[in-house]
Amino acid sequence: MDKTSIRYRVRDDYKTATPVHVVWEITLACNLKCSHCGSRAGKVRPGELTTEQCFGVIDSLKRLGTREITIIGGEAFLRKDWLEIIERINQSGIECSMQSGAYNLTEERITDAKRAGIRNIGVSIDGMPETHNKIRGRRDSFEHVINCLQLLKKHNIPSSVNTVITKRSKNELNELLDVLIENGVRNWQIQLAVAMGNAVDNSEELIVQPYELNDFYDNLIVIYRKALANNVLIQAGNNIGYFGPYEHIWRQGNEKYYTGCSAGHTGIGIEADGKIKGCPSLPTSEYTGGNVKDMQLEDIWKYSEEMVFSRYRNKEELWGGCKGCYYESSCLAGCTWTSHVLFGKRGNNPFCHHRALELKKKGLKERIRKIQEAPGLSFDTGLFEIIVENEKGEIVEIQSPNSTAPIPVSYDTDRVPRIPKALKLCNGCDNYVYEEETICSFCNADIQKVNDEYAVKLEKAKRSLEKLELLMMK
């Protein structure tokens, strides 16, 4: 498997429930004060793992078949033994990458990390300078990030940029792309801000409303094509898209469409004190499967109910706007993190392009409204409800977690890991349909016919392009 595809999942990874990609918070210490930080990072987490305990975690992950570990914080380099951890990951044959706020990620630290075996360093940029600095809580944060990108380029370390989309930054992406192009960035991952931790406190100014997604994605596809023309690949985060007409463009690698939450199925999240979750962003209290101080990581991975929910779940737990959706069996309400933090339970996710488009056809739109604040703890949540409105702004429905009975969840009794149901693209309307369908459920086209016609057009365009290139060479 080549290094560019090492974290991409294949169908066998779902069958074997292999934790392909692990995100590991090695410390909660941080030198930034981000207004959207879900973990409310800042101080060291009580009882953070020792160096030897970290080495034990790495050994366990190697035995489980992990292919990449991303170390994060807080700020990972604020942990004294961060270079030893990188070196041990590298020696184990697992690829090591790092995500950083890049504040004081100096040239010395960067070269030390390269010697230890770091393969990629991603940095966060959350908008143009004024927006980024306000979100990050330091007036010179943007300057530090740009300096870091230049240093990574100087030392030939592959870099990427991560951007959290907020109400303000969603209108700055085109300008930000120019900055990335200028600094030689090749990979740009984006995701929507999620209402957890500090972001709950600042939800009014940060969280993009579901009804804004249609215009946002129409603008983003233009930026995507500009990025591609400049050798920048925009990569969709775990709450971007979901089966709109651009789904086949957002997804990269082996996954051409969203295949459901991978938490505890092909991914692991580790907190600095040894707590194990299926995803690093999930609420700690509800999704901690165990602690490596008390249990073997392999046992937590194989047997913990909090860990394996994504492996064996089905559509029975869906409610609200996700229940009865065409894609319910494959999507299962999208990113668990995004939905659970809103409602205190998973199964209903208004941040969905397909859903926003379907509502628009009916003259409806959704927005979320906060009904309870978060208590102020790491990875904590508030409570929200969904307001469905018509074109006149009149409320036609309220989907409240308080008024919806708990959904009975029944996992598959034979404990066979879920394999995402296969889909295929209809080139008549750019929507995905289930593989067994012959007539598109969205445009009523004969799928084989329109796909064959599209293939012919594509081949003609390819030949025309080749002729043009030959002419230009003469």
Short mmCIF file of C-alpha atoms in Angstrom, two decimals:
data_model
loop_
_atom_site.label_atom_id
_atom_site.label_comp_id
_atom_site.label_asym_id
_atom_site.label_seq_id
_atom_site.Cartn_x
_atom_site.Cartn_y
_atom_site.Cartn_z
CA MET A 1 0.00 0.00 0.00
CA ASP A 2 1.57 3.33 -0.99
CA LYS A 3 1.98 6.03 1.65
CA THR A 4 -0.59 8.37 0.14
CA SER A 5 -3.32 5.81 0.75
CA ILE A 6 -2.22 4.38 4.08
CA ARG A 7 -5.09 5.84 6.11
CA TYR A 8 -7.78 5.15 3.50
CA ARG A 9 -10.05 2.28 4.41
CA VAL A 10 -10.94 -0.65 2.20
CA ARG A 11 -13.89 -3.00 2.60
CA ASP A 12 -11.69 -5.63 4.27
CA ASP A 13 -10.94 -3.12 7.05
CA TYR A 14 -14.66 -3.02 7.84
CA LYS A 15 -14.93 -6.81 7.77
CA THR A 16 -12.03 -7.25 10.18
CA ALA A 17 -12.78 -4.11 12.26
CA THR A 18 -9.20 -2.88 11.91
CA PRO A 19 -8.35 0.44 13.63
CA VAL A 20 -6.63 1.86 10.56
CA HIS A 21 -6.24 5.43 11.82
CA VAL A 22 -5.75 6.47 15.46
CA VAL A 23 -5.91 10.05 16.75
CA TRP A 24 -4.06 10.37 20.04
CA GLU A 25 -4.26 13.35 22.38
CA ILE A 26 -0.88 12.93 24.09
CA THR A 27 -1.45 15.98 26.33
CA LEU A 28 -4.23 18.46 27.02
CA ALA A 29 -1.69 21.25 27.63
CA CYS A 30 -2.09 24.04 25.05
CA ASN A 31 -0.67 27.50 24.31
CA LEU A 32 -3.78 28.74 22.50
CA LYS A 33 -7.27 29.64 23.73
CA CYS A 34 -9.52 28.58 20.86
CA SER A 35 -13.17 29.61 21.03
CA HIS A 36 -14.26 26.42 19.22
CA CYS A 37 -12.12 23.93 21.19
CA GLY A 38 -14.19 20.88 22.07
CA SER A 39 -11.77 19.61 24.74
CA ARG A 40 -11.34 23.07 26.31
CA ALA A 41 -7.58 22.42 26.13
CA GLY A 42 -5.15 24.46 28.20
CA LYS A 43 -3.85 22.67 31.27
CA VAL A 44 -2.32 19.20 31.49
CA ARG A 45 -4.97 16.52 31.96
CA PRO A 46 -4.69 14.90 35.42
CA GLY A 47 -3.02 11.48 35.28
CA GLU A 48 -1.56 11.71 31.77
CA LEU A 49 0.13 8.50 30.63
CA THR A 50 3.80 7.92 31.38
CA THR A 51 6.30 7.36 28.59
CA GLU A 52 6.32 3.62 29.22
CA GLN A 53 2.53 3.47 29.22
CA CYS A 54 2.54 5.31 25.87
CA PHE A 55 4.97 2.74 24.48
CA GLY A 56 2.58 0.00 25.59
CA VAL A 57 -0.26 1.71 23.71
CA ILE A 58 1.86 1.81 20.55
CA ASP A 59 2.70 -1.88 20.85
CA SER A 60 -1.01 -2.72 21.23
CA LEU A 61 -1.95 -0.63 18.19
CA LYS A 62 0.71 -2.41 16.14
CA ARG A 63 -0.82 -5.76 17.09
CA LEU A 64 -4.30 -4.48 16.12
CA GLY A 65 -3.10 -3.49 12.63
CA THR A 66 -3.08 0.31 12.91
CA ARG A 67 -1.46 1.96 9.90
CA GLU A 68 -1.31 5.61 11.01
CA ILE A 69 -1.26 7.46 14.34
CA THR A 70 -1.87 11.20 14.44
CA ILE A 71 -0.67 12.86 17.64
CA ILE A 72 -2.57 15.93 18.82
CA GLY A 73 -3.15 17.97 21.97
CA GLY A 74 -3.84 20.42 23.35
CA GLU A 75 -0.51 20.98 21.69
CA ALA A 76 1.48 17.77 21.26
CA PHE A 77 4.97 19.30 21.43
CA LEU A 78 4.27 20.69 24.92
CA ARG A 79 4.67 17.15 26.24
CA LYS A 80 8.34 16.60 27.17
CA ASP A 81 8.62 13.13 25.65
CA TRP A 82 6.74 13.89 22.42
CA LEU A 83 9.80 13.10 20.30
CA GLU A 84 10.27 9.73 22.03
CA ILE A 85 6.64 8.90 21.25
CA ILE A 86 7.10 9.82 17.57
CA GLU A 87 10.28 7.73 17.41
CA ARG A 88 8.59 4.69 18.96
CA ILE A 89 5.63 4.95 16.55
CA ASN A 90 8.01 5.18 13.61
CA GLN A 91 10.08 2.21 14.84
CA SER A 92 6.90 0.14 15.15
CA GLY A 93 6.25 0.51 11.41
CA ILE A 94 3.22 2.76 11.91
CA GLU A 95 3.19 6.09 10.11
CA CYS A 96 3.19 9.07 12.48
CA SER A 97 1.66 12.45 11.69
CA MET A 98 0.84 15.44 13.87
CA GLN A 99 -1.83 18.13 14.01
CA SER A 100 -0.79 21.44 15.54
CA GLY A 101 -1.98 24.95 16.21
CA ALA A 102 1.59 25.88 15.13
CA TYR A 103 2.04 28.53 17.81
CA ASN A 104 5.78 28.40 18.66
CA LEU A 105 6.29 25.31 16.53
CA THR A 106 9.85 26.47 15.96
CA GLU A 107 12.43 25.38 13.42
CA GLU A 108 14.28 23.40 16.11
CA ARG A 109 11.12 21.50 17.07
CA ILE A 110 10.32 20.81 13.41
CA THR A 111 13.79 19.42 12.63
CA ASP A 112 13.73 17.36 15.82
CA ALA A 113 10.37 15.88 14.80
CA LYS A 114 11.72 15.03 11.36
CA ARG A 115 14.69 13.20 12.88
CA ALA A 116 12.32 11.30 15.17
CA GLY A 117 10.34 10.09 12.15
CA ILE A 118 7.35 12.40 11.70
CA ARG A 119 5.87 11.95 8.22
CA ASN A 120 3.39 14.80 8.00
CA ILE A 121 2.51 17.89 10.04
CA GLY A 122 -0.89 19.49 9.65
CA VAL A 123 -1.54 23.00 10.95
CA SER A 124 -4.80 24.78 11.67
CA ILE A 125 -5.90 27.95 9.91
CA ASP A 126 -9.44 29.03 10.68
CA GLY A 127 -9.82 32.02 8.37
CA MET A 128 -8.00 35.14 7.30
CA PRO A 129 -5.77 36.85 9.93
CA GLU A 130 -8.41 38.77 11.88
CA THR A 131 -10.82 35.82 12.02
CA HIS A 132 -8.13 33.25 12.78
CA ASN A 133 -6.50 35.31 15.54
CA LYS A 134 -9.84 35.99 17.21
CA ILE A 135 -10.78 32.30 17.20
CA ARG A 136 -7.34 31.19 18.39
CA GLY A 137 -7.14 33.77 21.17
CA ARG A 138 -3.76 35.27 20.20
CA ARG A 139 -3.13 38.36 18.08
CA ASP A 140 -0.11 36.86 16.28
CA SER A 141 -1.38 33.30 15.81
CA PHE A 142 -1.84 33.62 12.02
CA GLU A 143 1.72 34.88 11.68
CA HIS A 144 3.04 31.82 13.53
CA VAL A 145 1.10 29.44 11.29
CA ILE A 146 2.42 30.98 8.07
CA ASN A 147 5.96 30.91 9.44
CA CYS A 148 5.49 27.23 10.32
CA LEU A 149 4.29 26.39 6.79
CA GLN A 150 7.40 28.03 5.36
CA LEU A 151 9.64 26.07 7.72
CA LEU A 152 7.94 22.79 6.83
CA LYS A 153 8.52 23.55 3.16
CA LYS A 154 12.16 24.47 3.87
CA HIS A 155 12.79 21.14 5.58
CA ASN A 156 10.84 19.10 3.03
CA ILE A 157 8.20 17.86 5.47
CA PRO A 158 4.81 17.21 3.85
CA SER A 159 2.28 19.63 5.29
CA SER A 160 -1.45 20.09 5.28
CA VAL A 161 -3.90 22.68 6.55
CA ASN A 162 -7.06 22.05 8.56
CA THR A 163 -9.83 24.63 8.66
CA VAL A 164 -12.88 24.66 10.91
CA ILE A 165 -15.75 26.30 9.04
CA THR A 166 -17.57 28.93 11.08
CA LYS A 167 -20.14 31.58 10.18
CA ARG A 168 -17.37 34.04 9.46
CA SER A 169 -14.71 31.84 7.89
CA LYS A 170 -17.15 30.31 5.37
CA ASN A 171 -17.00 33.60 3.47
CA GLU A 172 -13.19 33.78 3.55
CA LEU A 173 -12.28 30.45 1.97
CA ASN A 174 -11.48 31.85 -1.47
CA GLU A 175 -9.01 34.35 0.02
CA LEU A 176 -7.59 31.69 2.30
CA LEU A 177 -7.01 29.40 -0.67
CA ASP A 178 -4.78 32.08 -2.22
CA VAL A 179 -2.72 32.09 0.98
CA LEU A 180 -2.36 28.30 0.86
CA ILE A 181 -1.35 28.35 -2.80
CA GLU A 182 1.26 31.00 -2.07
CA ASN A 183 2.73 28.86 0.71
CA GLY A 184 2.84 25.62 -1.28
CA VAL A 185 0.11 23.75 0.61
CA ARG A 186 -1.12 20.65 -1.24
CA ASN A 187 -3.75 19.20 1.13
CA TRP A 188 -6.51 21.20 2.79
CA GLN A 189 -8.99 19.46 5.08
CA ILE A 190 -12.17 21.30 6.04
CA GLN A 191 -14.96 20.52 8.46
CA LEU A 192 -17.86 22.35 10.05
CA ALA A 193 -17.54 23.71 13.58
CA VAL A 194 -19.30 21.39 16.05
CA ALA A 195 -21.15 22.41 19.21
CA MET A 196 -18.87 20.89 21.84
CA GLY A 197 -16.90 22.49 24.68
CA ASN A 198 -16.04 26.13 24.01
CA ALA A 199 -18.06 26.03 20.78
CA VAL A 200 -21.26 25.51 22.78
CA ASP A 201 -20.54 28.73 24.68
CA ASN A 202 -19.91 30.57 21.39
CA SER A 203 -22.43 28.75 19.18
CA GLU A 204 -24.29 31.86 18.03
CA GLU A 205 -21.20 33.34 16.39
CA LEU A 206 -19.54 30.10 15.28
CA ILE A 207 -21.98 27.41 14.17
CA VAL A 208 -23.18 27.48 10.55
CA GLN A 209 -26.92 26.81 10.40
CA PRO A 210 -28.16 23.75 8.45
CA TYR A 211 -30.22 25.92 6.05
CA GLU A 212 -27.00 27.71 5.02
CA LEU A 213 -25.44 24.52 3.67
CA ASN A 214 -26.96 24.71 0.18
CA ASP A 215 -25.37 28.08 -0.64
CA PHE A 216 -22.18 27.10 1.17
CA TYR A 217 -21.65 23.94 -0.91
CA ASP A 218 -22.47 25.74 -4.17
CA ASN A 219 -19.72 28.24 -3.31
CA LEU A 220 -17.35 25.57 -2.06
CA ILE A 221 -17.45 23.58 -5.29
CA VAL A 222 -16.20 26.64 -7.17
CA ILE A 223 -13.35 26.98 -4.67
CA TYR A 224 -12.66 23.25 -4.93
CA ARG A 225 -12.15 23.50 -8.70
CA LYS A 226 -9.90 26.55 -8.30
CA ALA A 227 -7.90 24.63 -5.68
CA LEU A 228 -7.52 21.62 -7.96
CA ALA A 229 -6.29 23.83 -10.80
CA ASN A 230 -3.57 25.03 -8.41
CA ASN A 231 -2.59 21.56 -7.16
CA VAL A 232 -4.41 21.90 -3.83
CA LEU A 233 -6.68 19.01 -2.85
CA ILE A 234 -9.62 19.90 -0.61
CA GLN A 235 -10.46 16.92 1.62
CA ALA A 236 -13.85 16.57 3.26
CA GLY A 237 -13.92 16.19 7.02
CA ASN A 238 -16.30 13.87 8.83
CA ASN A 239 -19.25 16.26 8.75
CA ILE A 240 -18.94 17.62 5.22
CA GLY A 241 -21.39 16.69 2.47
CA TYR A 242 -23.52 13.58 2.79
CA PHE A 243 -24.93 12.65 -0.60
CA GLY A 244 -25.55 15.96 -2.29
CA PRO A 245 -24.65 16.31 -5.99
CA TYR A 246 -20.99 16.95 -5.08
CA GLU A 247 -20.50 13.86 -2.93
CA HIS A 248 -18.46 12.08 -5.61
CA ILE A 249 -16.13 15.10 -5.69
CA TRP A 250 -15.55 15.59 -1.95
CA ARG A 251 -14.51 12.01 -1.15
CA GLN A 252 -11.01 10.82 -1.96
CA GLY A 253 -9.10 7.54 -2.00
CA ASN A 254 -11.00 4.28 -1.89
CA GLU A 255 -14.16 5.87 -0.50
CA LYS A 256 -16.11 7.69 -3.19
CA TYR A 257 -19.03 8.41 -0.88
CA TYR A 258 -19.74 8.64 2.84
CA THR A 259 -19.76 5.17 4.40
CA GLY A 260 -21.01 5.94 7.89
CA CYS A 261 -19.33 6.81 11.18
CA SER A 262 -16.02 4.94 11.55
CA ALA A 263 -15.69 5.48 15.31
CA GLY A 264 -14.67 2.21 16.95
CA HIS A 265 -14.96 0.44 13.62
CA THR A 266 -11.88 1.57 11.70
CA GLY A 267 -10.74 4.32 14.05
CA ILE A 268 -9.71 4.96 17.67
CA GLY A 269 -9.45 8.10 19.78
CA ILE A 270 -7.14 8.21 22.82
CA GLU A 271 -7.22 10.78 25.61
CA ALA A 272 -3.98 11.76 27.34
CA ASP A 273 -4.88 9.96 30.57
CA GLY A 274 -5.45 6.65 28.78
CA LYS A 275 -9.19 6.72 28.11
CA ILE A 276 -10.11 4.96 24.87
CA LYS A 277 -12.96 6.10 22.62
CA GLY A 278 -13.99 5.21 19.11
CA CYS A 279 -13.26 8.78 17.99
CA PRO A 280 -11.17 11.47 19.73
CA SER A 281 -14.00 14.02 19.53
CA LEU A 282 -16.78 11.96 21.10
CA PRO A 283 -18.10 12.94 24.56
CA THR A 284 -15.95 11.26 27.20
CA SER A 285 -18.65 10.17 29.64
CA GLU A 286 -20.87 8.41 27.07
CA TYR A 287 -18.25 6.88 24.78
CA THR A 288 -15.24 5.85 26.89
CA GLY A 289 -14.77 2.12 26.44
CA GLY A 290 -12.08 1.73 29.08
CA ASN A 291 -8.66 2.95 30.19
CA VAL A 292 -5.35 1.36 29.24
CA LYS A 293 -4.24 1.76 32.86
CA ASP A 294 -6.85 -0.82 33.83
CA MET A 295 -7.37 -2.96 30.70
CA GLN A 296 -5.49 -4.16 27.66
CA LEU A 297 -6.20 -1.93 24.67
CA GLU A 298 -6.96 -5.02 22.59
CA ASP A 299 -9.69 -6.03 25.04
CA ILE A 300 -11.21 -2.54 25.07
CA TRP A 301 -11.25 -2.58 21.27
CA LYS A 302 -12.83 -6.01 20.96
CA TYR A 303 -15.35 -6.12 23.78
CA SER A 304 -16.34 -2.68 25.07
CA GLU A 305 -19.95 -1.77 24.18
CA GLU A 306 -19.05 1.95 24.15
CA MET A 307 -16.35 1.19 21.63
CA VAL A 308 -18.15 -1.14 19.23
CA PHE A 309 -21.43 0.77 18.73
CA SER A 310 -20.50 1.82 15.19
CA ARG A 311 -19.53 -1.70 14.14
CA TYR A 312 -22.90 -3.28 14.80
CA ARG A 313 -25.41 -0.42 14.73
CA ASN A 314 -28.36 -0.25 12.33
CA LYS A 315 -31.08 2.17 11.25
CA GLU A 316 -33.35 1.39 14.21
CA GLU A 317 -31.74 4.17 16.26
CA LEU A 318 -32.51 6.90 13.70
CA TRP A 319 -35.11 9.57 14.50
CA GLY A 320 -36.29 12.97 13.28
CA GLY A 321 -35.23 14.00 9.79
CA CYS A 322 -32.84 11.05 9.35
CA LYS A 323 -35.46 8.38 9.91
CA GLY A 324 -36.81 7.18 6.56
CA CYS A 325 -34.12 8.95 4.51
CA TYR A 326 -33.14 7.20 1.28
CA TYR A 327 -29.57 6.81 2.56
CA GLU A 328 -30.46 5.79 6.13
CA SER A 329 -28.97 2.28 5.89
CA SER A 330 -25.59 3.45 4.64
CA CYS A 331 -25.22 6.88 6.27
CA LEU A 332 -26.77 6.15 9.69
CA ALA A 333 -27.10 9.88 10.45
CA GLY A 334 -23.55 10.77 9.51
CA CYS A 335 -20.93 11.86 12.04
CA THR A 336 -21.84 10.63 15.53
CA TRP A 337 -19.89 13.48 17.11
CA THR A 338 -21.85 16.13 15.21
CA SER A 339 -25.24 14.67 16.10
CA HIS A 340 -24.68 13.48 19.66
CA VAL A 341 -23.32 16.80 20.92
CA LEU A 342 -26.49 18.54 19.74
CA PHE A 343 -29.07 16.19 21.21
CA GLY A 344 -27.35 14.02 23.81
CA LYS A 345 -27.92 11.01 21.54
CA ARG A 346 -27.05 10.03 18.00
CA GLY A 347 -29.42 9.23 15.14
CA ASN A 348 -30.48 12.64 13.77
CA ASN A 349 -28.13 14.98 11.95
CA PRO A 350 -29.40 18.20 10.33
CA PHE A 351 -25.95 19.04 8.91
CA CYS A 352 -26.56 17.10 5.71
CA HIS A 353 -26.47 18.44 2.16
CA HIS A 354 -28.93 15.88 0.81
CA ARG A 355 -31.38 16.68 3.59
CA ALA A 356 -31.09 20.44 3.10
CA LEU A 357 -31.75 20.03 -0.63
CA GLU A 358 -34.76 17.77 -0.08
CA LEU A 359 -36.25 20.25 2.41
CA LYS A 360 -35.66 23.11 -0.02
CA LYS A 361 -37.76 21.29 -2.65
CA LYS A 362 -40.61 21.35 -0.11
CA GLY A 363 -40.14 25.02 0.72
CA LEU A 364 -38.69 24.18 4.15
CA LYS A 365 -35.46 24.81 6.03
CA GLU A 366 -33.91 23.80 9.35
CA ARG A 367 -32.01 25.65 12.02
CA ILE A 368 -30.75 24.60 15.43
CA ARG A 369 -31.60 26.40 18.68
CA LYS A 370 -29.73 26.02 21.96
CA ILE A 371 -31.94 25.09 24.91
CA GLN A 372 -29.27 24.18 27.47
CA GLU A 373 -25.70 25.39 28.13
CA ALA A 374 -22.70 23.11 28.60
CA PRO A 375 -21.36 22.65 32.16
CA GLY A 376 -17.82 23.82 31.33
CA LEU A 377 -15.90 20.52 31.27
CA SER A 378 -13.56 18.94 28.71
CA PHE A 379 -15.50 17.41 25.80
CA ASP A 380 -18.81 18.55 27.31
CA THR A 381 -22.06 19.30 25.51
CA GLY A 382 -25.13 21.48 25.77
CA LEU A 383 -28.51 20.66 24.29
CA PHE A 384 -30.15 21.84 21.06
CA GLU A 385 -33.39 21.32 19.17
CA ILE A 386 -34.18 21.52 15.46
CA ILE A 387 -36.60 24.15 14.22
CA VAL A 388 -38.21 23.41 10.85
CA GLU A 389 -39.59 26.52 9.13
CA ASN A 390 -41.42 27.30 5.89
CA GLU A 391 -40.48 30.04 3.42
CA LYS A 392 -42.40 32.61 5.50
CA GLY A 393 -40.33 31.80 8.56
CA GLU A 394 -43.23 30.07 10.27
CA ILE A 395 -42.36 27.12 12.52
CA VAL A 396 -43.91 23.92 11.19
CA GLU A 397 -42.07 21.40 13.38
CA ILE A 398 -39.74 21.20 16.36
CA GLN A 399 -37.53 18.11 16.68
CA SER A 400 -36.55 18.14 20.34
CA PRO A 401 -34.49 15.46 22.07
CA ASN A 402 -36.58 16.05 25.19
CA SER A 403 -39.84 15.22 23.46
CA THR A 404 -38.49 12.19 21.61
CA ALA A 405 -38.43 8.87 23.43
CA PRO A 406 -35.07 7.08 23.66
CA ILE A 407 -34.53 4.94 20.60
CA PRO A 408 -34.13 1.23 21.37
CA VAL A 409 -30.85 0.10 19.92
CA SER A 410 -30.42 -3.53 18.89
CA TYR A 411 -27.02 -4.60 17.67
CA ASP A 412 -26.56 -7.53 15.33
CA THR A 413 -26.59 -10.61 17.55
CA ASP A 414 -23.99 -12.53 15.56
CA ARG A 415 -21.48 -9.70 16.09
CA VAL A 416 -20.44 -9.48 12.46
CA PRO A 417 -19.05 -6.00 11.74
CA ARG A 418 -21.23 -3.80 9.56
CA ILE A 419 -20.07 -3.42 5.96
CA PRO A 420 -21.37 -0.23 4.31
CA LYS A 421 -23.94 -1.00 1.63
CA ALA A 422 -22.53 -0.46 -1.85
CA LEU A 423 -23.68 2.52 -3.92
CA LYS A 424 -23.07 3.64 -7.48
CA LEU A 425 -23.17 7.06 -9.10
CA CYS A 426 -25.91 8.03 -11.53
CA ASN A 427 -24.27 10.29 -14.10
CA GLY A 428 -27.67 11.64 -15.04
CA CYS A 429 -28.02 13.64 -11.83
CA ASP A 430 -24.76 13.06 -9.86
CA ASN A 431 -26.60 11.31 -7.05
CA TYR A 432 -25.60 7.98 -5.56
CA VAL A 433 -28.09 5.11 -5.71
CA TYR A 434 -27.95 1.58 -4.32
CA GLU A 435 -26.01 -0.83 -6.49
CA GLU A 436 -28.98 -3.08 -7.28
CA GLU A 437 -31.08 -0.24 -8.74
CA THR A 438 -31.52 0.06 -12.49
CA ILE A 439 -33.72 3.20 -12.51
CA CYS A 440 -32.43 6.23 -10.62
CA SER A 441 -34.59 7.13 -7.62
CA PHE A 442 -33.79 10.82 -8.11
CA CYS A 443 -33.97 11.54 -11.86
CA ASN A 444 -35.79 8.39 -13.08
CA ALA A 445 -33.10 7.77 -15.69
CA ASP A 446 -31.99 4.37 -16.92
CA ILE A 447 -28.74 4.30 -14.93
CA GLN A 448 -26.81 1.99 -17.25
CA LYS A 449 -27.81 4.04 -20.29
CA VAL A 450 -26.86 7.47 -18.88
CA ASN A 451 -23.63 6.07 -17.43
CA ASP A 452 -22.69 4.54 -20.80
CA GLU A 453 -23.46 7.84 -22.56
CA TYR A 454 -21.36 9.69 -19.99
CA ALA A 455 -18.45 7.28 -20.51
CA VAL A 456 -18.56 7.92 -24.28
CA LYS A 457 -18.54 11.70 -23.76
CA LEU A 458 -15.66 11.39 -21.29
CA GLU A 459 -13.62 9.33 -23.75
CA LYS A 460 -14.25 11.86 -26.53
CA ALA A 461 -13.20 14.71 -24.25
CA LYS A 462 -10.06 12.79 -23.28
CA ARG A 463 -9.09 12.23 -26.91
CA SER A 464 -9.72 15.88 -27.74
CA LEU A 465 -7.50 16.93 -24.87
CA GLU A 466 -4.73 14.59 -26.01
CA LYS A 467 -4.91 16.04 -29.56
CA LEU A 468 -4.74 19.56 -28.15
CA GLU A 469 -1.67 18.67 -26.09
CA LEU A 470 0.03 17.22 -29.19
CA LEU A 471 -0.70 20.37 -31.17
CA MET A 472 0.72 22.54 -28.40
CA MET A 473 3.93 20.44 -28.36
CA LYS A 474 4.54 21.03 -32.11
#
